[in-house]
Amino acid sequence: MAIKNVTDKNFAEETGQGLVLADFWAPWCGPCKMIAPVLEELDGEMSDKAQIVKLDVDENQETASKYGVMSIPTLLLFKDGEVVDQVVGFQPKEALVELLNKHA
């Protein structure tokens, strides 16, 4: 499954079912650029367990504000629409695999 770009309009719908890792990011953010290939790899290996979505905080401030995102990248893990975990800053792939497996 490919990583989806989501917006304020469809965020709730896209994170409402199953396990969804939401990446709050911005194009100008260095650590966001560093984590992007890690998320691509993760999507290729774990798409059977979790969907990954990306939300550009510059263009979708309503959702970022709703979840209190102050620093990026912030990764929120949703399970059936509820936030079950959160990590801030660049994370190595192993840490993200562990995070997903903990809730899968």
XYZ file of N, CA and C in Angstrom:
312
model
N 0.848 -1.185 0.000
C 0.000 0.000 0.000
C 0.890 1.243 0.000
N 0.541 2.215 -0.767
C 1.355 3.424 -0.841
C 1.019 4.384 0.297
N 1.988 5.217 0.623
C 1.772 6.250 1.632
C 0.834 7.293 1.038
N -0.180 7.674 1.801
C -1.167 8.651 1.322
C -0.896 10.021 1.913
N -1.066 11.046 1.091
C -1.053 12.414 1.604
C -2.480 12.751 1.997
N -2.651 13.239 3.217
C -3.987 13.561 3.709
C -4.079 15.050 4.026
N -5.307 15.514 4.205
C -5.569 16.927 4.470
C -6.478 17.058 5.692
N -6.737 18.305 6.094
C -7.689 18.545 7.179
C -9.031 17.886 6.866
N -9.421 17.924 5.590
C -10.737 17.419 5.182
C -10.881 15.895 5.324
N -9.830 15.137 4.996
C -9.995 13.677 5.018
C -9.185 12.965 6.106
N -8.553 13.723 7.006
C -7.702 13.117 8.030
C -8.471 12.132 8.916
N -9.597 12.542 9.448
C -10.380 11.680 10.353
C -10.809 10.396 9.646
N -11.229 10.531 8.399
C -11.661 9.372 7.614
C -10.497 8.396 7.376
N -9.315 8.936 7.061
C -8.151 8.096 6.741
C -7.518 7.446 7.971
N -7.755 8.009 9.158
C -7.155 7.448 10.376
C -8.187 6.734 11.242
N -9.405 6.588 10.741
C -10.507 6.056 11.541
C -10.573 4.555 11.699
N -9.899 3.805 10.830
C -10.004 2.347 10.904
C -8.637 1.699 10.886
N -8.453 0.694 11.736
C -7.201 -0.056 11.754
C -6.067 0.733 12.367
N -4.850 0.303 12.083
C -3.645 0.923 12.605
C -3.095 1.877 11.547
N -2.974 3.150 11.902
C -2.511 4.170 10.957
C -1.429 5.023 11.611
N -0.273 5.103 10.950
C 0.817 5.958 11.410
C 0.737 7.265 10.630
N 0.495 8.361 11.344
C 0.360 9.672 10.703
C 1.635 10.480 10.916
N 2.238 10.902 9.819
C 3.462 11.701 9.831
C 3.090 13.164 9.631
N 3.275 13.979 10.663
C 3.060 15.421 10.562
C 4.403 16.021 10.163
N 4.452 16.668 8.984
C 5.705 17.112 8.404
C 5.537 18.432 7.652
N 6.641 18.970 7.139
C 6.620 20.145 6.260
C 7.790 20.018 5.279
N 7.633 20.572 4.067
C 8.666 20.443 3.038
C 10.020 21.058 3.429
N 10.019 22.058 4.295
C 11.250 22.752 4.671
C 11.985 22.094 5.842
N 11.417 21.043 6.408
C 11.931 20.420 7.633
C 12.980 19.349 7.321
N 14.215 19.574 7.759
C 15.313 18.636 7.517
C 15.063 17.233 8.049
N 14.740 17.097 9.358
C 14.471 15.759 9.904
C 13.285 15.064 9.213
N 12.326 15.847 8.708
C 11.181 15.273 7.977
C 11.681 14.614 6.683
N 12.631 15.281 6.023
C 13.200 14.719 4.793
C 14.004 13.455 5.096
N 14.650 13.428 6.275
C 15.442 12.264 6.662
C 14.557 11.046 6.960
N 13.379 11.286 7.536
C 12.526 10.168 7.935
C 11.677 9.653 6.766
N 11.520 10.448 5.719
C 10.679 10.045 4.578
C 11.092 8.699 3.977
N 12.396 8.466 3.668
C 12.756 7.156 3.113
C 12.560 6.010 4.112
N 12.693 6.302 5.393
C 12.460 5.294 6.434
C 10.984 4.876 6.406
N 10.105 5.861 6.262
C 8.668 5.568 6.205
C 8.325 4.787 4.937
N 8.982 5.115 3.822
C 8.761 4.383 2.569
C 9.125 2.913 2.738
N 10.274 2.667 3.369
C 10.736 1.305 3.623
C 9.751 0.565 4.530
N 9.338 1.257 5.582
C 8.390 0.692 6.539
C 7.082 0.331 5.848
N 6.631 1.206 4.967
C 5.386 0.961 4.233
C 5.515 -0.292 3.376
N 6.671 -0.467 2.754
C 6.894 -1.638 1.916
C 6.901 -2.934 2.706
N 7.390 -2.869 3.932
C 7.528 -4.075 4.748
C 6.344 -4.369 5.656
N 5.612 -3.329 6.068
C 4.575 -3.531 7.081
C 3.189 -3.062 6.652
N 2.985 -2.938 5.340
C 1.691 -2.428 4.878
C 0.534 -3.361 5.236
N 0.849 -4.622 5.555
C -0.201 -5.549 5.971
C -0.666 -5.259 7.405
N 0.175 -4.570 8.187
C -0.167 -4.271 9.583
C -0.691 -2.858 9.777
N -0.144 -1.919 8.991
C -0.491 -0.515 9.213
C -0.435 0.293 7.928
N -1.280 1.301 7.863
C -1.278 2.279 6.767
C -0.452 3.476 7.243
N 0.246 4.127 6.339
C 0.995 5.335 6.684
C 0.405 6.504 5.899
N 0.142 7.606 6.617
C -0.356 8.825 5.972
C 0.561 9.982 6.355
N 0.616 10.981 5.462
C 1.434 12.168 5.706
C 0.552 13.406 5.650
N 0.752 14.304 6.633
C -0.017 15.544 6.682
C 0.950 16.720 6.705
N 0.900 17.557 5.680
C 1.725 18.766 5.605
C 1.141 19.790 6.581
N 1.891 20.105 7.655
C 1.359 20.986 8.699
C 1.188 22.429 8.235
N 1.953 22.841 7.225
C 1.805 24.206 6.709
C 0.454 24.389 6.013
N 0.012 23.353 5.323
C -1.233 23.442 4.561
C -2.447 22.952 5.347
N -2.222 22.291 6.478
C -3.321 21.687 7.240
C -3.153 21.968 8.728
N -3.189 23.258 9.060
C -2.921 23.683 10.432
C -4.025 23.276 11.414
N -5.233 23.108 10.917
C -6.360 22.743 11.785
C -6.115 21.389 12.469
N -5.711 20.384 11.689
C -5.469 19.041 12.236
C -4.239 19.047 13.130
N -3.177 19.712 12.707
C -1.956 19.784 13.518
C -2.265 20.419 14.871
N -3.062 21.461 14.857
C -3.446 22.150 16.082
C -4.327 21.257 16.965
N -5.251 20.550 16.349
C -6.160 19.663 17.087
C -5.390 18.628 17.908
N -4.283 18.128 17.352
C -3.499 17.100 18.036
C -2.291 17.671 18.776
N -2.212 18.995 18.877
C -1.162 19.647 19.655
C 0.239 19.438 19.114
N 0.352 19.342 17.795
C 1.667 19.137 17.177
C 2.446 20.456 17.217
N 3.543 20.452 17.985
C 4.362 21.658 18.143
C 5.705 21.525 17.421
N 6.195 20.302 17.292
C 7.480 20.037 16.640
C 7.254 19.020 15.534
N 8.051 19.136 14.472
C 7.946 18.141 13.403
C 9.329 17.571 13.125
N 9.423 16.339 12.666
C 8.283 15.456 12.436
C 7.695 14.926 13.754
N 6.378 14.870 13.786
C 5.670 14.188 14.866
C 4.934 13.032 14.218
N 5.076 11.841 14.794
C 4.370 10.665 14.300
C 3.341 10.263 15.342
N 2.087 10.259 14.944
C 1.018 9.804 15.821
C 0.526 8.467 15.312
N 0.375 7.516 16.213
C -0.131 6.202 15.840
C -1.586 6.103 16.277
N -2.452 5.882 15.299
C -3.887 5.771 15.547
C -4.314 4.311 15.467
N -5.213 3.921 16.359
C -5.833 2.605 16.274
C -7.331 2.856 16.312
N -7.987 2.563 15.194
C -9.425 2.802 15.045
C -9.822 4.224 15.450
N -9.032 5.198 15.003
C -9.374 6.605 15.203
C -8.866 7.225 16.485
N -8.306 6.432 17.391
C -7.801 6.953 18.665
C -6.268 6.957 18.655
N -5.662 8.032 19.192
C -4.204 8.085 19.294
C -3.761 7.114 20.386
N -2.886 6.163 20.020
C -2.399 5.184 20.998
C -0.915 5.369 21.303
N -0.210 6.147 20.467
C 1.208 6.388 20.718
C 1.669 7.605 19.924
N 2.812 8.161 20.348
C 3.342 9.353 19.679
C 4.855 9.380 19.825
N 5.542 9.755 18.754
C 6.983 9.993 18.813
C 7.282 11.288 18.075
N 8.280 12.019 18.582
C 8.649 13.299 17.982
C 10.109 13.235 17.553
N 10.380 13.757 16.364
C 11.747 13.787 15.859
C 12.052 12.565 15.015
N 13.241 12.585 14.420
C 13.665 11.472 13.573
C 13.743 10.191 14.395
N 13.261 9.104 13.832
C 13.315 7.792 14.480
C 13.939 6.793 13.516
N 14.819 5.920 14.016
C 15.338 4.865 13.141
C 14.236 3.858 12.841
N 14.382 3.160 11.746
C 13.372 2.196 11.307
C 13.046 1.174 12.393
N 14.071 0.682 13.086
C 13.859 -0.332 14.126
C 12.882 0.158 15.191
N 13.014 1.428 15.583
C 12.135 2.002 16.612
C 10.688 2.061 16.117
N 10.519 2.376 14.833
C 9.168 2.461 14.270
C 8.552 1.069 14.103
N 9.363 0.086 13.739
C 8.882 -1.284 13.630
C 8.402 -1.753 15.005
N 9.185 -1.468 16.027
C 8.827 -1.833 17.403
C 7.513 -1.155 17.819
N 7.398 0.127 17.493
C 6.193 0.891 17.815
C 4.953 0.258 17.172
N 5.055 -0.077 15.889
C 3.911 -0.682 15.188
C 3.591 -2.076 15.732
N 4.626 -2.870 15.980
C 4.406 -4.229 16.485
C 3.768 -4.224 17.874
N 4.077 -3.203 18.656
C 3.527 -3.080 20.004
C 1.995 -2.941 19.971
N 1.489 -2.335 18.905
C 0.054 -2.049 18.816
C -0.678 -2.891 17.778
N 0.064 -3.669 16.992
C -0.569 -4.453 15.910
C -1.390 -5.608 16.456
